[in-house]
XYZ file of C-alpha atoms in Angstrom:
693
model
C 130.000 21.455 302.684
C 127.172 23.917 302.911
C 124.267 23.999 300.550
C 125.847 26.722 298.507
C 128.920 24.621 297.852
C 131.298 26.722 299.992
C 133.822 25.108 302.330
C 133.650 25.493 306.149
C 136.571 26.369 308.357
C 139.032 29.105 308.728
C 140.472 28.760 305.250
C 137.112 29.015 303.551
C 136.279 32.240 301.730
C 133.410 33.470 299.553
C 134.150 33.849 295.846
C 134.760 37.436 294.992
C 132.013 39.172 293.043
C 133.140 40.162 289.594
C 133.056 43.922 289.117
C 134.774 44.435 285.773
C 133.560 41.405 283.838
C 132.376 41.563 280.232
C 128.762 42.081 279.264
C 128.761 38.880 277.205
C 129.361 36.710 280.275
C 126.765 38.668 282.217
C 124.174 37.961 279.500
C 125.101 34.263 279.602
C 125.031 34.213 283.440
C 128.624 33.030 283.627
C 131.439 34.092 285.898
C 133.933 36.163 283.926
C 137.659 35.859 284.650
C 138.052 39.543 283.713
C 140.926 38.856 281.314
C 141.755 41.630 278.855
C 141.188 42.211 276.033
C 139.108 38.985 275.744
C 138.048 36.725 278.571
C 138.505 32.954 278.400
C 134.769 32.256 278.154
C 134.454 34.383 275.009
C 137.617 32.883 273.530
C 136.367 29.324 274.007
C 132.923 30.043 272.562
C 134.278 32.343 269.838
C 132.038 35.204 270.915
C 132.498 38.927 270.929
C 133.749 40.089 274.316
C 131.672 43.198 274.958
C 132.901 45.710 277.520
C 131.090 48.588 279.107
C 128.753 49.615 281.860
C 125.117 48.626 281.881
C 122.798 50.947 283.729
C 119.310 49.908 284.799
C 116.862 52.689 285.528
C 114.302 51.464 288.027
C 112.017 54.469 287.956
C 111.739 57.763 286.148
C 109.722 60.802 287.151
C 109.471 64.289 285.707
C 108.538 67.416 287.618
C 106.150 68.616 284.885
C 105.229 66.570 281.826
C 105.625 68.364 278.451
C 102.556 69.965 276.900
C 101.732 71.660 273.614
C 100.803 75.310 273.763
C 98.286 76.260 271.051
C 95.801 79.051 270.360
C 92.867 76.667 270.755
C 89.996 78.306 272.639
C 91.018 81.867 271.770
C 89.741 84.290 269.134
C 92.954 83.758 267.192
C 92.267 80.057 266.619
C 91.966 79.388 262.878
C 91.736 76.208 260.788
C 92.727 76.125 257.093
C 91.912 73.279 254.692
C 94.361 72.294 251.925
C 92.484 70.988 248.875
C 94.769 68.773 246.747
C 92.018 67.056 244.770
C 92.863 68.956 241.561
C 96.540 68.040 241.773
C 95.715 64.398 242.354
C 93.158 64.317 239.531
C 95.624 65.937 237.123
C 97.843 62.864 237.419
C 95.168 60.788 235.698
C 94.233 60.976 232.058
C 91.334 63.392 231.639
C 91.223 64.131 235.364
C 91.717 67.874 235.024
C 88.679 68.177 232.733
C 86.414 66.979 235.556
C 86.847 70.313 237.399
C 85.660 73.759 236.294
C 88.302 76.460 235.751
C 89.675 78.037 238.894
C 88.541 81.518 239.803
C 91.224 83.999 240.758
C 90.197 84.805 244.310
C 91.874 87.364 246.480
C 94.620 85.910 248.635
C 93.528 85.109 252.204
C 94.699 87.461 254.943
C 97.874 86.418 256.722
C 97.500 84.407 259.868
C 98.204 86.279 263.087
C 101.493 85.139 264.461
C 102.804 85.530 267.935
C 105.807 87.787 268.211
C 107.513 85.192 270.315
C 107.266 82.415 267.698
C 110.844 81.970 266.382
C 109.631 80.178 263.257
C 108.505 83.377 261.570
C 111.470 85.650 262.173
C 112.249 85.776 258.396
C 110.121 87.065 255.563
C 110.020 84.563 252.693
C 107.199 86.193 250.763
C 109.488 87.186 247.890
C 111.713 84.113 247.917
C 109.804 82.029 245.374
C 111.545 82.242 241.998
C 109.657 82.550 238.765
C 110.161 79.651 236.340
C 111.280 80.705 232.851
C 108.717 80.330 230.124
C 109.197 78.203 227.042
C 109.614 81.208 224.732
C 112.199 82.946 226.920
C 114.893 80.285 226.764
C 116.587 78.406 223.950
C 119.518 76.066 223.699
C 122.740 77.175 222.017
C 123.874 75.306 218.900
C 125.751 72.093 219.524
C 129.085 73.611 218.540
C 128.699 76.265 221.240
C 127.966 74.048 224.208
C 130.648 74.602 226.805
C 131.131 73.113 230.263
C 129.303 75.936 232.027
C 128.451 75.457 235.689
C 125.033 74.019 236.315
C 123.826 76.854 238.541
C 125.353 80.237 239.253
C 124.012 81.260 242.661
C 125.898 83.916 244.663
C 127.001 82.929 248.117
C 124.983 84.949 250.658
C 125.498 84.539 254.350
C 121.985 85.304 255.619
C 119.365 82.658 256.174
C 116.909 84.200 253.701
C 119.317 83.777 250.788
C 120.020 80.186 251.784
C 116.331 79.456 251.740
C 115.984 81.163 248.383
C 118.785 79.051 246.929
C 117.314 75.817 248.261
C 113.898 76.719 246.909
C 115.401 77.398 243.520
C 116.989 73.964 243.385
C 113.890 72.147 244.617
C 111.142 73.879 242.684
C 112.465 75.769 239.680
C 112.722 73.593 236.538
C 116.182 73.295 235.079
C 116.300 75.581 232.033
C 116.429 72.803 229.444
C 114.183 74.241 226.772
C 113.890 73.001 223.215
C 115.592 75.270 220.673
C 113.374 76.885 218.094
C 115.306 75.174 215.297
C 115.557 71.763 216.864
C 112.371 71.032 218.732
C 109.790 68.626 217.464
C 106.906 70.535 219.018
C 108.319 73.862 220.219
C 106.382 74.506 223.413
C 104.222 71.426 223.743
C 106.388 69.778 226.308
C 108.867 70.771 228.965
C 112.303 69.647 230.001
C 113.232 66.068 230.638
C 115.154 67.156 233.706
C 112.231 68.901 235.345
C 110.865 65.793 237.019
C 114.128 64.898 238.681
C 114.929 68.462 239.716
C 111.623 68.903 241.472
C 112.207 65.760 243.442
C 110.023 63.431 241.371
C 111.843 60.972 239.170
C 110.368 60.267 235.791
C 111.149 56.617 236.428
C 108.647 56.633 239.252
C 106.034 58.320 237.113
C 106.633 55.784 234.362
C 106.224 52.923 236.795
C 102.803 54.165 237.832
C 101.693 54.969 234.318
C 101.656 58.704 235.049
C 103.643 61.649 233.811
C 105.190 64.380 235.901
C 104.841 66.949 233.107
C 102.127 69.603 233.620
C 98.991 69.267 231.529
C 99.922 72.314 229.473
C 103.314 70.831 228.548
C 102.614 67.114 228.345
C 101.769 65.664 224.948
C 98.847 63.250 224.950
C 99.631 61.996 221.450
C 101.573 62.856 218.303
C 99.740 65.421 216.183
C 102.278 65.889 213.380
C 102.268 63.833 210.190
C 106.058 63.534 209.881
C 106.497 62.640 213.534
C 103.780 59.998 213.276
C 105.418 58.454 210.207
C 108.904 58.416 211.719
C 107.646 56.958 214.989
C 105.745 54.244 213.119
C 108.874 53.347 211.181
C 110.888 53.193 214.389
C 108.365 51.011 216.212
C 107.840 48.587 213.329
C 111.358 48.410 211.888
C 114.110 49.734 214.180
C 112.601 48.960 217.573
C 111.783 45.414 216.476
C 115.445 44.360 216.248
C 116.442 46.468 219.253
C 113.957 44.411 221.313
C 115.065 41.047 219.948
C 116.433 40.012 223.376
C 113.941 41.921 225.586
C 110.814 40.146 226.763
C 109.024 43.403 227.679
C 109.797 45.029 224.285
C 110.665 48.378 225.856
C 111.896 50.155 222.726
C 108.999 49.213 220.462
C 106.052 48.994 222.885
C 106.684 50.919 226.104
C 109.196 53.730 225.661
C 107.393 55.423 222.723
C 104.544 56.301 225.098
C 106.957 57.582 227.708
C 108.684 59.688 225.043
C 105.563 61.866 224.748
C 106.633 63.553 227.988
C 110.396 63.308 227.350
C 111.465 65.459 224.352
C 115.031 64.157 224.534
C 113.807 60.584 224.142
C 111.245 61.510 221.492
C 113.797 63.221 219.258
C 116.097 60.191 219.494
C 113.261 57.901 218.385
C 112.317 60.186 215.504
C 115.957 60.392 214.396
C 116.222 56.597 214.105
C 112.878 56.332 212.310
C 113.784 59.065 209.833
C 117.213 57.522 209.295
C 115.765 54.080 208.525
C 113.283 55.606 206.088
C 116.095 57.413 204.275
C 117.989 54.134 203.940
C 115.168 52.127 202.400
C 113.451 54.865 200.373
C 115.534 57.278 198.257
C 112.600 59.720 198.219
C 113.464 60.661 201.808
C 116.644 62.554 202.641
C 118.640 62.309 205.824
C 118.250 66.011 206.649
C 115.320 65.448 208.987
C 117.113 62.540 210.631
C 120.117 64.780 211.338
C 117.746 67.476 212.580
C 116.223 65.149 215.194
C 119.636 63.698 216.025
C 121.084 67.160 216.693
C 118.113 68.098 218.858
C 118.320 64.928 220.948
C 122.060 65.430 221.358
C 121.537 69.003 222.572
C 119.042 67.788 225.130
C 121.405 65.060 226.300
C 124.418 67.337 226.644
C 122.388 69.934 228.524
C 121.013 67.266 230.854
C 124.504 65.948 231.529
C 125.335 69.355 233.013
C 122.532 68.934 235.531
C 123.628 66.990 238.652
C 119.946 66.359 239.496
C 119.190 64.829 236.098
C 117.271 61.640 235.453
C 120.161 59.253 234.810
C 117.869 56.549 233.437
C 116.479 58.785 230.694
C 119.966 60.046 229.801
C 121.381 56.522 229.500
C 118.405 55.342 227.449
C 118.692 58.300 225.073
C 122.424 57.691 224.591
C 121.737 54.042 223.715
C 119.199 55.074 221.069
C 121.570 57.685 219.623
C 124.201 54.949 219.530
C 121.840 52.925 217.331
C 121.396 55.952 215.069
C 125.142 56.205 214.579
C 125.329 52.512 213.683
C 122.657 53.073 211.025
C 124.426 56.140 209.640
C 126.665 55.984 206.581
C 128.789 59.068 207.143
C 131.221 59.596 209.969
C 129.494 61.918 212.399
C 131.712 64.776 213.488
C 129.380 66.211 216.134
C 129.292 63.514 218.779
C 130.188 59.870 219.393
C 127.554 58.184 221.536
C 128.999 54.660 221.445
C 131.419 55.139 224.327
C 129.011 57.580 225.988
C 126.195 55.042 226.090
C 128.465 52.441 227.666
C 129.724 54.929 230.268
C 126.176 55.964 231.211
C 125.097 52.311 231.467
C 127.935 51.651 233.891
C 127.127 54.818 235.809
C 123.585 53.512 236.331
C 125.009 50.227 237.614
C 123.190 48.158 234.980
C 124.341 44.630 234.257
C 122.763 41.241 233.582
C 120.836 41.450 236.864
C 119.123 44.726 235.963
C 115.399 44.816 235.360
C 113.168 46.888 233.114
C 114.786 49.436 230.839
C 118.148 48.817 232.519
C 118.092 45.248 231.274
C 116.955 46.282 227.794
C 119.720 48.890 227.414
C 122.408 46.585 228.818
C 121.670 43.644 226.534
C 121.261 45.831 223.450
C 124.590 47.524 224.183
C 126.611 44.362 224.800
C 124.880 42.630 221.889
C 126.017 45.345 219.484
C 129.527 45.122 220.915
C 129.651 41.356 220.427
C 128.593 41.768 216.790
C 131.360 44.309 216.167
C 133.916 42.057 217.905
C 132.840 39.135 215.727
C 133.472 41.251 212.653
C 136.798 42.819 213.606
C 138.131 39.902 215.687
C 138.342 42.031 218.848
C 138.138 41.135 222.492
C 134.946 42.212 224.247
C 135.712 45.287 226.350
C 133.170 44.361 229.045
C 134.428 40.999 230.277
C 131.446 38.614 230.146
C 132.471 37.212 233.528
C 131.651 40.663 234.953
C 128.111 40.679 233.562
C 126.801 38.891 236.697
C 124.781 36.471 234.557
C 123.171 33.314 235.899
C 124.671 30.470 233.843
C 122.470 27.607 235.035
C 122.153 25.118 232.172
C 119.713 22.813 233.941
C 117.033 21.426 231.674
C 114.300 24.043 231.194
C 110.845 22.602 231.743
C 108.682 25.737 231.650
C 108.339 27.943 228.572
C 108.422 31.715 228.393
C 112.059 32.216 229.444
C 113.556 32.197 225.976
C 115.182 35.607 226.508
C 117.099 34.274 229.523
C 118.591 31.513 227.405
C 119.362 33.993 224.630
C 121.352 36.062 227.141
C 123.301 32.955 228.138
C 124.132 32.218 224.525
C 125.331 35.793 224.024
C 127.662 35.247 226.985
C 129.067 32.141 225.260
C 129.564 34.047 221.994
C 131.419 36.772 223.918
C 133.723 34.085 225.350
C 134.263 32.802 221.806
C 135.195 36.326 220.693
C 137.790 36.622 223.455
C 139.208 33.166 222.717
C 139.390 33.916 219.000
C 141.049 37.306 219.472
C 143.750 35.835 221.725
C 144.933 33.121 219.339
C 148.753 33.207 219.500
C 150.346 34.728 216.412
C 153.754 33.160 216.988
C 155.033 29.902 218.413
C 157.017 29.738 221.606
C 160.776 29.310 221.218
C 160.837 26.459 223.722
C 158.829 23.389 222.559
C 157.859 22.656 226.156
C 156.435 26.150 226.604
C 154.596 25.759 223.321
C 153.078 22.487 224.504
C 151.969 24.004 227.815
C 150.381 26.977 226.072
C 148.567 24.733 223.610
C 147.262 22.591 226.456
C 145.938 25.665 228.267
C 144.260 26.811 225.060
C 142.683 23.388 224.615
C 141.298 23.456 228.153
C 139.768 26.874 227.534
C 138.348 25.688 224.198
C 136.853 22.620 225.863
C 135.143 24.733 228.548
C 133.502 26.976 225.948
C 132.475 23.986 223.815
C 130.993 22.264 226.859
C 128.975 25.391 227.702
C 127.600 25.592 224.152
C 126.607 21.916 224.195
C 125.062 22.249 227.670
C 123.085 25.265 226.447
C 121.679 23.282 223.529
C 120.732 20.413 225.828
C 119.050 22.656 228.422
C 116.969 25.035 226.304
C 113.166 24.639 226.317
C 111.389 22.918 223.461
C 110.160 26.258 222.145
C 113.750 27.155 221.181
C 114.129 24.086 218.986
C 113.018 24.157 215.316
C 109.330 23.697 214.677
C 110.127 22.330 211.227
C 113.171 21.163 209.257
C 112.863 20.451 205.557
C 115.662 19.422 203.214
C 115.982 21.395 199.958
C 114.348 18.643 197.881
C 111.311 18.738 200.182
C 110.520 22.399 199.490
C 109.346 24.373 196.469
C 111.500 27.410 197.225
C 114.362 26.276 194.941
C 116.778 27.116 197.729
C 120.051 25.275 198.110
C 119.663 25.345 201.900
C 117.281 23.456 204.200
C 114.238 25.298 205.509
C 114.598 25.743 209.277
C 111.493 27.199 210.919
C 111.889 28.838 214.323
C 108.787 30.454 215.792
C 109.935 33.245 218.135
C 112.241 36.127 217.199
C 114.489 35.734 220.222
C 114.761 32.034 219.363
C 116.006 32.892 215.877
C 118.622 35.215 217.371
C 119.709 32.598 219.916
C 120.011 29.808 217.328
C 122.018 32.040 214.975
C 124.384 32.874 217.820
C 124.615 29.196 218.768
C 125.526 27.961 215.291
C 127.957 30.871 214.825
C 129.726 29.953 218.060
C 129.929 26.290 217.063
C 131.192 27.246 213.595
C 133.983 29.417 215.017
C 134.921 26.782 217.603
C 135.329 24.241 214.788
C 137.790 26.638 213.138
C 139.818 27.304 216.314
C 140.616 23.881 217.769
C 144.118 24.131 219.320
C 145.171 20.678 218.084
C 143.136 20.156 214.884
C 143.230 22.430 211.871
C 139.962 23.692 210.428
C 140.444 21.596 207.267
C 140.639 18.261 209.087
C 137.649 16.033 208.260
C 136.104 16.234 211.730
C 136.371 20.020 212.111
C 135.477 20.700 208.466
C 132.332 18.579 208.702
C 131.240 20.300 211.925
C 131.838 23.741 210.426
C 129.878 22.997 207.250
C 126.986 21.529 209.244
C 126.561 24.647 211.379
C 127.111 26.952 208.394
C 124.353 25.100 206.540
C 122.003 25.627 209.495
C 122.759 29.360 209.578
C 122.050 29.715 205.872
C 118.878 27.631 206.203
C 117.554 29.892 208.979
C 118.395 33.196 207.267
C 117.262 32.112 203.795
C 113.718 31.388 204.962
C 113.161 33.771 207.876
C 110.444 36.365 207.259
C 111.116 38.485 210.350
C 113.166 41.575 209.466
C 113.837 42.122 213.171
C 116.683 39.571 213.135
C 118.596 41.204 210.279
C 121.352 42.689 212.466
C 122.384 39.260 213.780
C 121.626 37.479 210.507
C 124.137 39.622 208.574
C 127.025 38.778 210.879
C 126.178 35.068 211.196
C 125.629 34.689 207.465
C 128.969 36.364 206.711
C 130.813 33.784 208.852
C 128.811 30.893 207.416
C 129.348 31.973 203.808
C 133.132 31.835 204.197
C 133.105 28.030 204.398
C 130.760 27.477 201.429
C 132.371 25.873 198.372
C 129.381 25.250 196.098
C 128.870 28.008 193.519
C 125.077 27.754 193.725
C 125.150 28.237 197.479
C 127.526 31.180 197.177
C 125.311 32.953 194.645
C 122.256 32.419 196.850
C 124.088 34.011 199.787
C 124.764 37.124 197.685
C 121.063 37.211 196.810
C 120.137 36.962 200.495
C 122.413 39.878 201.340
C 120.848 42.011 198.607
C 117.379 41.167 199.918
C 118.367 42.194 203.442
C 119.754 45.472 202.133
C 116.583 46.211 200.176
C 114.138 45.391 202.984
C 115.957 46.745 206.029
C 118.418 49.336 204.775
C 121.383 47.635 206.457
C 124.473 48.414 204.381
C 126.219 45.132 203.601
C 128.688 46.326 200.971
C 131.629 45.436 203.184
C 130.901 41.713 202.803
C 131.023 41.523 199.010
C 134.760 41.977 198.607
C 135.581 39.781 201.605
C 133.443 36.854 200.449
C 134.475 37.034 196.803
C 138.108 37.066 197.853
C 137.663 34.006 200.070
C 135.667 32.193 197.402
C 138.304 32.931 194.768
C 135.905 34.620 192.371
C 137.698 36.354 189.515
C 134.786 38.558 188.405
C 134.226 41.942 189.988
C 131.101 43.015 191.890
C 128.198 44.465 189.946
C 128.078 48.286 189.689
C 125.565 48.610 192.518
C 127.601 46.200 194.622
C 130.793 48.076 193.805
C 129.206 51.335 194.931
C 128.318 49.769 198.262
C 131.710 48.133 198.634
C 133.591 51.332 197.824
C 131.328 53.320 200.136
C 131.844 50.809 202.912
C 135.596 51.264 202.603
C 135.288 54.957 203.388
C 132.039 55.135 205.352
C 131.734 51.861 207.243
C 128.096 51.199 208.028
C 125.702 48.906 209.867
C 127.777 46.328 211.672
C 131.046 47.777 210.360
C 131.689 50.083 213.324
C 135.040 51.435 212.164
C 133.629 54.856 211.256
C 133.623 55.737 214.936
C 137.367 55.517 215.119
C 137.826 58.558 212.899
C 136.439 62.036 213.198
C 137.437 63.143 209.682
C 135.284 62.305 206.701
C 136.644 61.656 203.196
C 134.815 62.806 200.059
C 132.967 59.930 198.426
C 134.035 59.354 194.794
C 131.282 58.762 192.266
C 130.409 55.204 191.322
C 131.787 54.019 187.967
C 129.377 53.988 185.039
C 127.664 50.692 184.320
C 129.510 50.225 181.059
C 132.920 50.334 182.764
C 133.896 47.560 185.143
C 136.500 48.594 187.727
C 139.845 46.907 187.518
C 141.507 45.449 190.627
C 144.120 48.207 190.853
C 141.384 50.874 190.696
C 139.653 49.614 193.810
C 140.835 51.064 197.085
C 140.687 48.276 199.658
C 139.367 49.371 203.043
C 141.893 50.059 205.723
C 142.063 46.884 207.752
C 141.387 47.320 211.448
C 143.886 45.681 213.816
C 142.644 42.373 215.186
C 143.220 40.624 218.470
C 143.001 43.799 220.556
C 140.403 44.794 223.161
C 137.526 46.680 221.604
C 138.984 50.187 221.015
C 135.530 51.782 220.766
C 135.085 51.372 224.522
C 138.645 52.076 225.610
C 137.546 55.323 227.300
C 133.935 54.413 228.102
C 134.226 55.265 231.799
C 133.623 58.600 233.492
C 136.419 57.873 235.966
C 139.027 58.165 233.173
C 140.664 61.498 232.328
C 139.522 61.487 228.683
C 135.985 60.228 229.216
C 132.959 60.696 226.919
C 131.032 63.985 227.036
C 133.937 65.461 229.007
C 133.008 69.039 228.006
C 129.473 68.661 229.355
C 129.455 65.893 231.944
C 128.780 66.689 235.600
C 128.567 63.786 238.102
C 124.981 63.183 239.211
C 123.852 63.779 242.763
C 122.019 60.465 242.920
C 121.472 57.614 240.497
C 117.843 56.949 241.381
C 116.808 53.359 240.735
C 120.042 51.595 239.676
C 118.378 48.563 238.154
C 116.061 50.556 235.944
C 113.201 48.450 237.193
C 110.835 51.371 237.268
C 110.679 51.666 233.496
C 107.656 49.444 233.113
C 104.426 50.850 231.756
C 101.247 49.381 233.187
C 98.250 49.703 230.890
C 95.908 47.674 233.071
């Protein structure tokens, strides 16, 4: 044999050079068998068999290298300087005041342009549109808003018109101007869509602590007494419970500052503040609250016609208007923002993984839905398994993540709602099928119970009670133990936890709720709920406390405890304005009380039957309001046949309030105004952080 391994003799022949082998074998320096479509080498090594021709250029040479032809060195050479220092300074607070007023100088002469330069074949000197002033435009009333096209620009074939149209989209603010009858400051601020239309998202400006509104239109602070009062009420009362599961406290600490440059957001805040004040103080009427609500709704509907809108601001405003509707007594005929807020949240792509305002809006929205499903025994429309939540129950060592554990408990409560709403109403005809179904139900019950127990074992120490005193150890004369929890989100989480455990004790597939084991577990968790609510001083947990206390009170048998629960409900109503009339009749019926509610309680109960309020969301299912009959005089007690029981909502169904909360459905929310957005900006809402450092 020769050194190259080839045989000698007549029969010897050189191996043929591969000409059509794959590029993968060539890169690996292997001989390719040229099999098609995949060679054996690639099949054995499970590699991609790449085919093609590889060209190697050894040398390249150009006749004449490219060069730039300029006017440098001639008398036509001219250098212009662009001074942007004023624009940059205007983005900082007080920056514009550092410069003297501009003098109106004559425009500089046009630059000489070569006739052969193709860039300047068109005259754009008159293409810049003039933005409408604040006093020239006004919004139509809410009843007259129709699905008009966003922009009516005639189709022109020449290049100049195309440039004009593009310039109009990029630089002219969208004509969203506050109506004279609905604005909170008339001409002190501009449109909330202007930032996004001009190519600068308000989310970005909020992230950097700056505002895209011009100095002449941006509000530095509130300068109206009513607005200041309503905003204070919102921040201290309404925003406190809205932020109960948000570590950054967006609604009470961050967004109010951003609302100074967003009139749509500001009017929504003022509406909620005015509404809360009307609930707790009869000296204030709801006219101003409706005024701000109508204005915010006009802004929102007009923005939804703008495909270049700021989707984050629109979704946030809809969530706040949703809260207003929950606080309202009367069925609102103008607009229903419950399904609209959910649809806008989904359009933004917000879920449990969202950050910033996206996270705050998502958890507030699903939290309100869970509370309504607990009341009406509905299934949660947004399946908790689709929330994309991290359910790691490993023991928490570090503190400061209480909100994360509160979110996990809300997930468990949502699973409890779905399990409770799907309890079979009838037995299977075949005993074997009935046994199989019961076994499946028990397995599902066991999984939820195991998650609740794992949650309680994994939470940090800061979510456990700081103090627990039995009734005889306190001087409060309460029939319930005093349970002291330090942080607001901890109170919310513990109320949800004990409510879930209480409901699980009532829904065991094999044991009835009155068996000793289940009855003892239910009473223990009900006692903890009452002990927390009876002694909590934070009004920011009232929304969750009402629902948890209503479930806990159903299992109470001691008359003293029952009377104290009624007193707690009346205190919540007086301090927070939450209407709790719907619980009086339900509890008294379950307790077997023969006496009727007091006149003031009867008025609330009768009103709740026709105008469901607070956590009784049924008023959104009807668009027709019924006249409210006067309350009976104090000297006449209503008889049972005189009371009109509220129409009972069907139970066990998916939440009907969100049945059409998706813009992909034919009958979607805001269908007369909604236009799909061009882009969704930052889908996680992470830009909505305000940095004060």
